[in-house]
């Protein structure tokens, strides 16, 4: 069979980072070409857009292998659970995931996170206006994560820079690979210290983790930390941003949540579905497979469009509408099956605390009139900025 892949640029244009609306394209593809070969810089990939197909590919790890990640993000991460299959994946996952459960994290985690949120709000509260992306959602998860890892505060900004360079590997391989090496050189002395003298932080937990006599090598810990720096900083940031964007552009729903903060988890579930922070994941076919009647040969790359699956009209009524009152959602924003996001509970807790703090402190927050902001991106997705105005409330808080 001769393949005639559609150029990716024909579908989405030349600026995937600034892309505002992939959903019109996805809607057409779901209807007419649900499994479509697309030509990208790195070769051909089959773009899968229907909810049922995406979920099936995520669920069936025997037919749809994660080794695809070894050729992409694995080049800068090193070998981690996102590129492993079967027994190897299970073994590594049971070593690393207990360290990510919120209760396993340092001290009184919700209080620690709330303190960081309130510190950031203190930085702009008196001004009566702020950009909630630049001054809050961008920095908050990184600060939380650096504290969980136990990184010195003066290093946070630089570590974030390396994380951004890592995920830019497709755009700029040399910078991505250099960041990967720099991050390893930065982390190694911290590993040595925690091995000799464990503390309560995540690095200590990882270097001392043991399941059935197995431990992680230094290289495995460093690779997992590279994955976490990206996963911890680049995803929750967009979730918080998109949840705020959804509320700020739907003032009636914002008023409802401000009056009843127990609705915050529903807002987050809807934001995850409506503007999924991780829009695509990849797989490789372990053998020839058929999806929506289309045969894909063995050893082909697949791009599973989570962002499209979560807007599939056969699953979600009026899928383009932001509606916090939807029934419990079948979204796949955290993936599905064996590779389901290992940090989902941490991310949800962090995002919930952030939204609660913002709603409490900025009760009349609204978008600044006459300014523009938009949700952008094709791979990771979130609002570019959120200029707001408010009258802040001062609170007497007991810190942890
Ligand atoms: C809103 C925030 C987040 C979203 C939307 C998200 C999304 C995802 C998705 C879609 C996957 C599945 C990848 C696949 O199947 O190929 C995944 C896996 C993963 N996530 Fe997250 N994530 C988030 C936050 C986090 C955080 C905060 C952490 C860690 C602190 C984390 C750690 C991981 C890890 C380690 C995996 C790999 C699991 C495996 O392969 O078994 N994530 N995430």
Short mmCIF file of C-alpha atoms and ligand atoms in Angstrom, two decimals:
data_model
loop_
_atom_site.label_atom_id
_atom_site.label_comp_id
_atom_site.label_asym_id
_atom_site.label_seq_id
_atom_site.Cartn_x
_atom_site.Cartn_y
_atom_site.Cartn_z
CA UNK A 1 0.00 0.00 0.00
CA UNK A 2 1.34 3.46 -0.87
CA UNK A 3 0.67 6.01 1.83
CA UNK A 4 -0.09 9.61 0.97
CA UNK A 5 0.12 11.37 4.33
CA UNK A 6 -1.52 14.76 4.66
CA UNK A 7 1.11 17.34 5.70
CA UNK A 8 0.61 18.36 9.33
CA UNK A 9 1.00 22.00 8.35
CA UNK A 10 -1.97 21.65 5.96
CA UNK A 11 -4.16 20.55 8.87
CA UNK A 12 -2.92 22.82 11.64
CA UNK A 13 -0.77 25.54 10.03
CA UNK A 14 2.83 26.46 10.83
CA UNK A 15 2.45 27.66 14.39
CA UNK A 16 1.42 24.72 16.62
CA UNK A 17 2.40 26.62 19.80
CA UNK A 18 0.08 29.51 18.99
CA UNK A 19 -2.74 27.40 17.56
CA UNK A 20 -6.09 28.71 18.82
CA UNK A 21 -8.62 26.28 17.44
CA UNK A 22 -7.68 22.70 16.59
CA UNK A 23 -11.26 21.67 17.35
CA UNK A 24 -12.80 22.58 13.99
CA UNK A 25 -10.20 20.35 12.30
CA UNK A 26 -10.80 17.56 14.81
CA UNK A 27 -14.58 17.74 14.30
CA UNK A 28 -14.10 17.23 10.55
CA UNK A 29 -11.60 14.41 11.05
CA UNK A 30 -13.83 12.58 13.55
CA UNK A 31 -16.59 12.64 10.95
CA UNK A 32 -14.65 11.95 7.72
CA UNK A 33 -11.12 10.64 8.42
CA UNK A 34 -10.98 9.38 12.03
CA UNK A 35 -7.65 7.60 11.50
CA UNK A 36 -5.55 9.70 9.15
CA UNK A 37 -1.84 9.38 8.17
CA UNK A 38 -0.20 12.77 8.71
CA UNK A 39 3.30 13.83 7.59
CA UNK A 40 5.30 15.46 10.39
CA UNK A 41 8.98 16.55 10.49
CA UNK A 42 9.92 13.26 12.17
CA UNK A 43 7.94 11.04 9.72
CA UNK A 44 4.41 9.78 9.29
CA UNK A 45 2.02 9.33 12.21
CA UNK A 46 -1.62 8.14 12.18
CA UNK A 47 -3.79 10.76 13.84
CA UNK A 48 -6.62 9.13 15.83
CA UNK A 49 -9.44 11.49 16.77
CA UNK A 50 -12.54 9.54 17.94
CA UNK A 51 -13.13 8.96 21.65
CA UNK A 52 -13.74 5.20 21.29
CA UNK A 53 -10.56 4.68 19.23
CA UNK A 54 -8.38 6.83 21.50
CA UNK A 55 -9.62 5.03 24.60
CA UNK A 56 -9.19 1.61 23.00
CA UNK A 57 -5.59 2.43 22.02
CA UNK A 58 -4.87 3.68 25.56
CA UNK A 59 -6.50 0.58 27.08
CA UNK A 60 -5.03 -2.14 24.88
CA UNK A 61 -1.35 -2.02 25.75
CA UNK A 62 -0.66 -5.36 24.04
CA UNK A 63 -1.53 -3.93 20.60
CA UNK A 64 -0.53 -0.31 21.20
CA UNK A 65 2.99 -0.01 22.56
CA UNK A 66 4.48 2.92 24.48
CA UNK A 67 7.89 2.36 22.89
CA UNK A 68 6.92 5.22 20.52
CA UNK A 69 8.01 7.56 23.33
CA UNK A 70 11.60 6.24 23.17
CA UNK A 71 12.00 7.98 19.80
CA UNK A 72 10.46 11.26 20.91
CA UNK A 73 10.48 12.62 24.41
CA UNK A 74 12.54 9.61 25.60
CA UNK A 75 15.57 11.04 23.78
CA UNK A 76 15.77 13.82 26.36
CA UNK A 77 14.13 12.15 29.36
CA UNK A 78 16.14 8.91 29.28
CA UNK A 79 14.37 5.60 29.81
CA UNK A 80 11.23 6.10 31.92
CA UNK A 81 7.87 4.44 32.49
CA UNK A 82 6.21 6.35 29.65
CA UNK A 83 8.23 4.34 27.09
CA UNK A 84 7.98 0.96 28.85
CA UNK A 85 5.46 -1.84 28.26
CA UNK A 86 4.24 -4.92 30.12
CA UNK A 87 6.13 -6.36 33.09
CA UNK A 88 8.95 -3.78 32.94
CA UNK A 89 6.42 -0.93 33.11
CA UNK A 90 4.58 -2.54 36.01
CA UNK A 91 7.79 -3.07 38.00
CA UNK A 92 8.96 0.52 37.53
CA UNK A 93 5.52 1.99 38.12
CA UNK A 94 5.21 0.24 41.47
CA UNK A 95 8.61 1.64 42.45
CA UNK A 96 7.94 5.25 41.54
CA UNK A 97 4.21 5.95 41.95
CA UNK A 98 3.85 5.55 45.75
CA UNK A 99 6.16 8.57 46.09
CA UNK A 100 3.60 10.71 44.23
CA UNK A 101 0.54 10.04 46.37
CA UNK A 102 -0.30 13.33 48.13
CA UNK A 103 -0.14 11.66 51.54
CA UNK A 104 3.39 10.45 50.81
CA UNK A 105 4.55 14.00 50.16
CA UNK A 106 6.22 16.14 52.71
CA UNK A 107 4.41 17.22 55.88
CA UNK A 108 0.94 18.62 55.68
CA UNK A 109 0.75 18.83 51.91
CA UNK A 110 -2.52 20.78 51.43
CA UNK A 111 -1.31 23.44 53.87
CA UNK A 112 2.06 23.70 52.15
CA UNK A 113 0.34 24.12 48.79
CA UNK A 114 -2.14 26.69 50.16
CA UNK A 115 0.76 28.69 51.62
CA UNK A 116 2.41 28.89 48.20
CA UNK A 117 -0.88 29.96 46.56
CA UNK A 118 -1.47 32.70 49.14
CA UNK A 119 2.15 33.93 48.93
CA UNK A 120 1.73 34.40 45.19
CA UNK A 121 -1.60 36.18 45.59
CA UNK A 122 0.00 38.48 48.23
CA UNK A 123 2.43 39.54 45.48
CA UNK A 124 -0.29 41.23 43.40
CA UNK A 125 -3.37 41.54 45.66
CA UNK A 126 -2.95 45.24 46.46
CA UNK A 127 -2.56 46.20 42.82
CA UNK A 128 -6.17 45.29 41.97
CA UNK A 129 -5.06 43.84 38.64
CA UNK A 130 -2.79 41.00 37.51
CA UNK A 131 -2.05 38.54 34.75
CA UNK A 132 -3.09 35.27 36.39
CA UNK A 133 -1.00 33.23 33.95
CA UNK A 134 2.35 35.05 34.33
CA UNK A 135 1.89 35.84 38.02
CA UNK A 136 0.07 32.75 39.23
CA UNK A 137 -0.63 29.60 37.18
CA UNK A 138 2.81 29.55 35.48
CA UNK A 139 4.84 29.82 38.68
CA UNK A 140 2.65 28.06 41.24
CA UNK A 141 3.05 24.37 40.16
CA UNK A 142 6.77 24.87 39.75
CA UNK A 143 7.11 26.26 43.27
CA UNK A 144 5.04 23.39 44.65
CA UNK A 145 7.11 20.89 42.76
CA UNK A 146 10.47 22.35 43.71
CA UNK A 147 9.42 22.13 47.37
CA UNK A 148 8.28 18.52 46.96
CA UNK A 149 11.60 17.65 45.35
CA UNK A 150 13.52 19.60 47.96
CA UNK A 151 15.33 21.88 45.46
CA UNK A 152 16.96 25.06 46.75
CA UNK A 153 14.68 28.05 46.06
CA UNK A 154 17.30 30.00 44.09
CA UNK A 155 17.47 27.18 41.50
CA UNK A 156 13.75 27.01 40.63
CA UNK A 157 13.69 29.38 37.68
CA UNK A 158 16.66 27.68 36.03
CA UNK A 159 15.16 24.20 36.48
CA UNK A 160 11.96 25.45 34.84
CA UNK A 161 13.98 26.79 31.90
CA UNK A 162 15.58 23.36 31.39
CA UNK A 163 12.14 21.69 31.56
CA UNK A 164 10.89 23.99 28.78
CA UNK A 165 13.99 23.27 26.68
CA UNK A 166 13.44 19.52 27.19
CA UNK A 167 9.94 19.55 25.75
CA UNK A 168 11.15 21.71 22.85
CA UNK A 169 13.22 18.74 21.55
CA UNK A 170 11.20 18.45 18.31
CA UNK A 171 11.78 22.15 17.56
CA UNK A 172 15.40 22.41 18.73
CA UNK A 173 17.07 19.02 19.36
CA UNK A 174 20.51 20.45 20.30
CA UNK A 175 19.09 22.67 23.06
CA UNK A 176 16.83 19.84 24.28
CA UNK A 177 19.73 17.39 24.57
CA UNK A 178 21.96 19.97 26.25
CA UNK A 179 19.20 20.67 28.82
CA UNK A 180 18.86 16.94 29.45
CA UNK A 181 22.59 16.66 30.27
CA UNK A 182 22.62 19.84 32.35
CA UNK A 183 19.66 18.66 34.41
CA UNK A 184 21.39 15.30 35.07
CA UNK A 185 24.59 17.06 36.18
CA UNK A 186 22.53 19.34 38.45
CA UNK A 187 20.55 16.47 40.02
CA UNK A 188 23.39 13.97 40.61
CA UNK A 189 24.92 15.72 43.67
CA UNK A 190 21.41 16.00 45.19
CA UNK A 191 20.95 12.25 44.73
CA UNK A 192 24.33 11.57 46.36
CA UNK A 193 23.37 13.74 49.34
CA UNK A 194 19.95 12.09 49.80
CA UNK A 195 21.42 8.61 49.48
CA UNK A 196 23.86 9.36 52.29
CA UNK A 197 21.40 11.36 54.39
CA UNK A 198 17.72 10.82 53.53
CA UNK A 199 15.24 13.62 54.22
CA UNK A 200 11.45 13.60 53.77
CA UNK A 201 11.59 14.88 50.16
CA UNK A 202 10.72 13.09 46.93
CA UNK A 203 14.33 12.60 45.80
CA UNK A 204 15.05 10.73 49.06
CA UNK A 205 11.95 8.56 48.56
CA UNK A 206 12.99 7.67 45.03
CA UNK A 207 16.63 6.80 45.80
CA UNK A 208 15.51 4.59 48.69
CA UNK A 209 12.38 3.09 47.02
CA UNK A 210 12.37 -0.70 47.06
CA UNK A 211 9.80 -3.23 45.82
CA UNK A 212 10.51 -6.99 46.05
CA UNK A 213 14.24 -6.38 46.39
CA UNK A 214 14.40 -4.05 43.32
CA UNK A 215 15.76 -0.52 43.50
CA UNK A 216 16.23 2.25 40.99
CA UNK A 217 19.72 3.05 39.66
CA UNK A 218 20.89 6.68 39.77
CA UNK A 219 20.32 6.94 36.04
CA UNK A 220 16.73 5.70 36.43
CA UNK A 221 16.05 8.20 39.23
CA UNK A 222 17.50 11.07 37.16
CA UNK A 223 15.42 10.07 34.11
CA UNK A 224 12.25 9.86 36.21
CA UNK A 225 12.99 13.25 37.74
CA UNK A 226 13.36 14.74 34.26
CA UNK A 227 9.93 13.33 33.42
CA UNK A 228 8.49 14.72 36.64
CA UNK A 229 9.92 18.20 36.17
CA UNK A 230 8.04 18.41 32.87
CA UNK A 231 4.91 16.57 34.07
CA UNK A 232 4.81 18.48 37.33
CA UNK A 233 5.37 21.94 35.95
CA UNK A 234 3.92 22.06 32.44
CA UNK A 235 0.57 20.33 32.90
CA UNK A 236 -0.97 21.57 36.15
CA UNK A 237 -0.10 25.09 35.02
CA UNK A 238 -2.38 24.70 32.00
CA UNK A 239 -5.14 23.00 34.00
CA UNK A 240 -5.35 25.92 36.43
CA UNK A 241 -5.15 28.42 33.54
CA UNK A 242 -7.91 26.74 31.52
CA UNK A 243 -10.19 26.32 34.55
CA UNK A 244 -9.80 30.06 35.23
CA UNK A 245 -10.33 30.88 31.56
CA UNK A 246 -13.52 28.78 31.52
CA UNK A 247 -14.85 30.60 34.58
CA UNK A 248 -13.77 34.10 33.55
CA UNK A 249 -15.40 33.72 30.14
CA UNK A 250 -18.59 32.32 31.76
CA UNK A 251 -19.29 34.84 34.55
CA UNK A 252 -22.55 33.14 35.61
CA UNK A 253 -20.61 29.91 36.38
CA UNK A 254 -17.87 31.93 38.09
CA UNK A 255 -20.49 33.51 40.37
CA UNK A 256 -21.90 30.08 41.20
CA UNK A 257 -18.50 28.65 42.20
CA UNK A 258 -17.56 31.78 44.15
CA UNK A 259 -20.77 31.29 46.16
CA UNK A 260 -20.24 27.54 46.53
CA UNK A 261 -16.56 26.44 46.44
CA UNK A 262 -17.60 22.78 46.76
CA UNK A 263 -18.14 23.08 42.97
CA UNK A 264 -14.39 23.52 42.34
CA UNK A 265 -13.74 19.78 41.61
CA UNK A 266 -16.54 19.86 38.99
CA UNK A 267 -14.93 22.94 37.40
CA UNK A 268 -11.60 21.11 37.20
CA UNK A 269 -13.15 17.98 35.68
CA UNK A 270 -14.83 20.12 33.03
CA UNK A 271 -11.66 22.12 32.33
CA UNK A 272 -9.74 18.85 31.87
CA UNK A 273 -12.30 17.74 29.30
CA UNK A 274 -12.90 21.08 27.57
CA UNK A 275 -9.26 22.21 27.16
CA UNK A 276 -7.20 19.12 27.93
CA UNK A 277 -3.73 20.28 29.08
CA UNK A 278 -2.04 17.28 27.41
CA UNK A 279 -3.67 17.18 23.99
CA UNK A 280 -1.81 14.29 22.39
CA UNK A 281 0.05 11.13 23.37
CA UNK A 282 1.77 8.62 21.12
CA UNK A 283 1.77 4.87 20.64
CA UNK A 284 3.30 2.38 18.17
CA UNK A 285 1.30 -0.52 16.70
CA UNK A 286 2.70 -3.84 17.96
CA UNK A 287 0.94 -5.59 15.05
CA UNK A 288 -1.50 -4.57 12.30
CA UNK A 289 -4.67 -3.13 13.89
CA UNK A 290 -8.03 -1.84 12.69
CA UNK A 291 -9.54 1.32 14.15
CA UNK A 292 -12.82 2.74 12.83
CA UNK A 293 -12.47 0.40 9.84
CA UNK A 294 -9.00 1.71 8.92
CA UNK A 295 -6.16 -0.80 8.90
CA UNK A 296 -2.89 0.47 10.34
CA UNK A 297 0.14 -1.79 9.66
CA UNK A 298 2.51 -3.03 12.40
CA UNK A 299 5.28 -0.74 13.74
CA UNK A 300 3.49 2.49 12.75
CA UNK A 301 3.41 5.61 14.88
CA UNK A 302 0.01 6.71 16.22
CA UNK A 303 -0.89 10.12 17.66
CA UNK A 304 -3.87 9.81 19.97
CA UNK A 305 -5.68 13.15 20.05
CA UNK A 306 -6.92 13.29 23.64
CA UNK A 307 -8.14 16.85 23.04
CA UNK A 308 -10.35 15.61 20.21
CA UNK A 309 -11.59 12.54 22.11
CA UNK A 310 -12.74 14.83 24.91
CA UNK A 311 -14.83 16.86 22.45
CA UNK A 312 -16.39 13.86 20.71
CA UNK A 313 -20.08 14.61 20.12
CA UNK A 314 -20.98 10.91 20.42
CA UNK A 315 -19.83 11.03 24.09
CA UNK A 316 -20.45 14.59 25.20
CA UNK A 317 -23.53 16.64 24.47
CA UNK A 318 -22.67 20.06 23.00
CA UNK A 319 -18.98 19.21 23.53
CA UNK A 320 -17.63 22.71 22.79
CA UNK A 321 -19.61 24.22 25.66
CA UNK A 322 -17.91 24.78 29.04
CA UNK A 323 -20.45 23.47 31.56
CA UNK A 324 -19.52 22.64 35.12
CA UNK A 325 -22.84 20.85 35.60
CA UNK A 326 -22.07 18.00 33.22
CA UNK A 327 -22.65 14.52 34.59
CA UNK A 328 -19.42 12.79 35.78
CA UNK A 329 -17.24 12.85 32.74
CA UNK A 330 -15.64 10.04 30.74
CA UNK A 331 -12.81 12.33 29.72
CA UNK A 332 -9.40 10.82 28.99
CA UNK A 333 -7.39 13.91 29.94
CA UNK A 334 -5.26 11.85 32.35
CA UNK A 335 -5.04 8.96 29.88
CA UNK A 336 -6.63 5.56 30.48
CA UNK A 337 -5.45 2.07 31.42
CA UNK A 338 -2.00 1.09 32.64
CA UNK A 339 -0.30 4.40 31.85
CA UNK A 340 -3.01 6.49 33.53
CA UNK A 341 -1.39 9.64 34.91
CA UNK A 342 0.62 8.82 38.03
CA UNK A 343 0.32 12.42 39.27
CA UNK A 344 -3.43 12.95 38.71
CA UNK A 345 -4.37 13.14 42.39
CA UNK A 346 -1.49 15.46 43.11
CA UNK A 347 -2.45 17.69 40.16
CA UNK A 348 -6.11 17.80 41.18
CA UNK A 349 -5.29 18.62 44.75
CA UNK A 350 -2.86 21.36 43.72
CA UNK A 351 -5.36 22.86 41.26
CA UNK A 352 -8.24 22.68 43.75
CA UNK A 353 -6.25 24.50 46.43
CA UNK A 354 -5.20 27.16 43.88
CA UNK A 355 -8.74 27.85 42.70
CA UNK A 356 -10.12 27.93 46.22
CA UNK A 357 -7.45 30.44 47.28
CA UNK A 358 -8.06 32.67 44.24
CA UNK A 359 -11.85 32.64 44.66
CA UNK A 360 -11.54 33.41 48.35
CA UNK A 361 -9.06 36.26 47.95
CA UNK A 362 -10.39 37.79 44.70
CA UNK A 363 -14.17 37.38 45.09
CA UNK A 364 -15.09 39.79 42.27
CA UNK A 365 -12.32 38.75 39.84
CA UNK A 366 -13.15 39.47 36.19
CA UNK A 367 -11.35 39.72 32.86
CA UNK A 368 -9.88 43.15 32.20
CA UNK A 369 -12.15 44.88 29.69
CA UNK A 370 -10.70 45.42 26.23
CA UNK A 371 -7.86 42.90 26.51
CA UNK A 372 -7.56 39.70 24.55
CA UNK A 373 -6.55 36.26 25.73
CA UNK A 374 -6.91 32.82 24.19
CA UNK A 375 -6.24 29.16 24.89
CA UNK A 376 -3.41 28.07 22.58
CA UNK A 377 -1.25 25.06 21.69
CA UNK A 378 -1.45 21.73 19.90
CA UNK A 379 0.52 19.40 22.20
CA UNK A 380 0.31 21.15 25.59
CA UNK A 381 -2.56 23.63 25.77
CA UNK A 382 -3.59 26.51 28.02
CA UNK A 383 -4.36 30.24 28.00
CA UNK A 384 -1.58 32.58 26.87
CA UNK A 385 -2.53 35.17 29.51
CA UNK A 386 -5.36 36.11 31.84
CA UNK A 387 -5.41 39.86 32.54
CA UNK A 388 -7.87 40.43 35.39
CA UNK A 389 -9.15 43.09 37.77
CA UNK A 390 -10.46 42.60 41.31
CA UNK A 391 -10.86 43.98 44.80
CA UNK A 392 -8.76 41.69 46.98
CA UNK A 393 -9.76 40.47 50.40
CA UNK A 394 -7.08 40.43 53.10
CA UNK A 395 -7.07 37.27 55.16
CA UNK A 396 -5.49 36.42 58.46
CA UNK A 397 -4.00 33.00 57.74
CA UNK A 398 -2.21 30.66 60.09
CA UNK A 399 0.80 29.40 58.12
CA UNK A 400 2.08 25.80 58.33
C1 LIG B 1 -3.33 18.49 34.88
C2 LIG B 1 -2.22 17.87 35.03
C3 LIG B 1 -1.83 16.61 34.29
C4 LIG B 1 -2.32 16.06 33.14
C5 LIG B 1 -3.45 16.57 32.26
C6 LIG B 1 -1.56 14.85 32.88
C7 LIG B 1 -1.78 13.99 31.82
C8 LIG B 1 -1.16 12.77 31.66
C9 LIG B 1 -1.47 11.83 30.63
C10 LIG B 1 -2.47 12.04 29.49
C11 LIG B 1 -0.70 10.72 30.83
C12 LIG B 1 -0.73 9.43 30.01
C13 LIG B 1 0.38 9.35 29.00
C14 LIG B 1 0.24 8.15 28.09
O1 LIG B 1 -0.67 7.33 28.24
O2 LIG B 1 1.10 8.04 27.21
C15 LIG B 1 0.13 10.99 31.98
C16 LIG B 1 1.07 10.13 32.48
C17 LIG B 1 1.91 10.45 33.53
N1 LIG B 1 1.85 11.56 34.34
FE1 LIG B 1 0.54 13.08 34.18
N2 LIG B 1 -0.63 14.71 33.88
C18 LIG B 1 -0.76 15.76 34.76
C19 LIG B 1 -0.03 16.00 35.90
C20 LIG B 1 0.99 15.20 36.36
C21 LIG B 1 1.79 15.47 37.53
C22 LIG B 1 1.60 16.66 38.46
C23 LIG B 1 2.69 14.45 37.62
C24 LIG B 1 3.77 14.20 38.62
C25 LIG B 1 4.04 14.87 39.64
C26 LIG B 1 2.44 13.53 36.52
C27 LIG B 1 3.15 12.39 36.28
C28 LIG B 1 2.86 11.48 35.27
C29 LIG B 1 3.62 10.26 35.05
C30 LIG B 1 4.81 9.78 35.87
C31 LIG B 1 3.02 9.61 33.96
C32 LIG B 1 3.46 8.30 33.32
C33 LIG B 1 2.62 7.14 33.82
C34 LIG B 1 2.94 5.84 33.13
O3 LIG B 1 3.49 5.83 32.04
O4 LIG B 1 2.65 4.80 33.74
N3 LIG B 1 1.40 14.03 35.76
N4 LIG B 1 -0.19 12.24 32.49
#
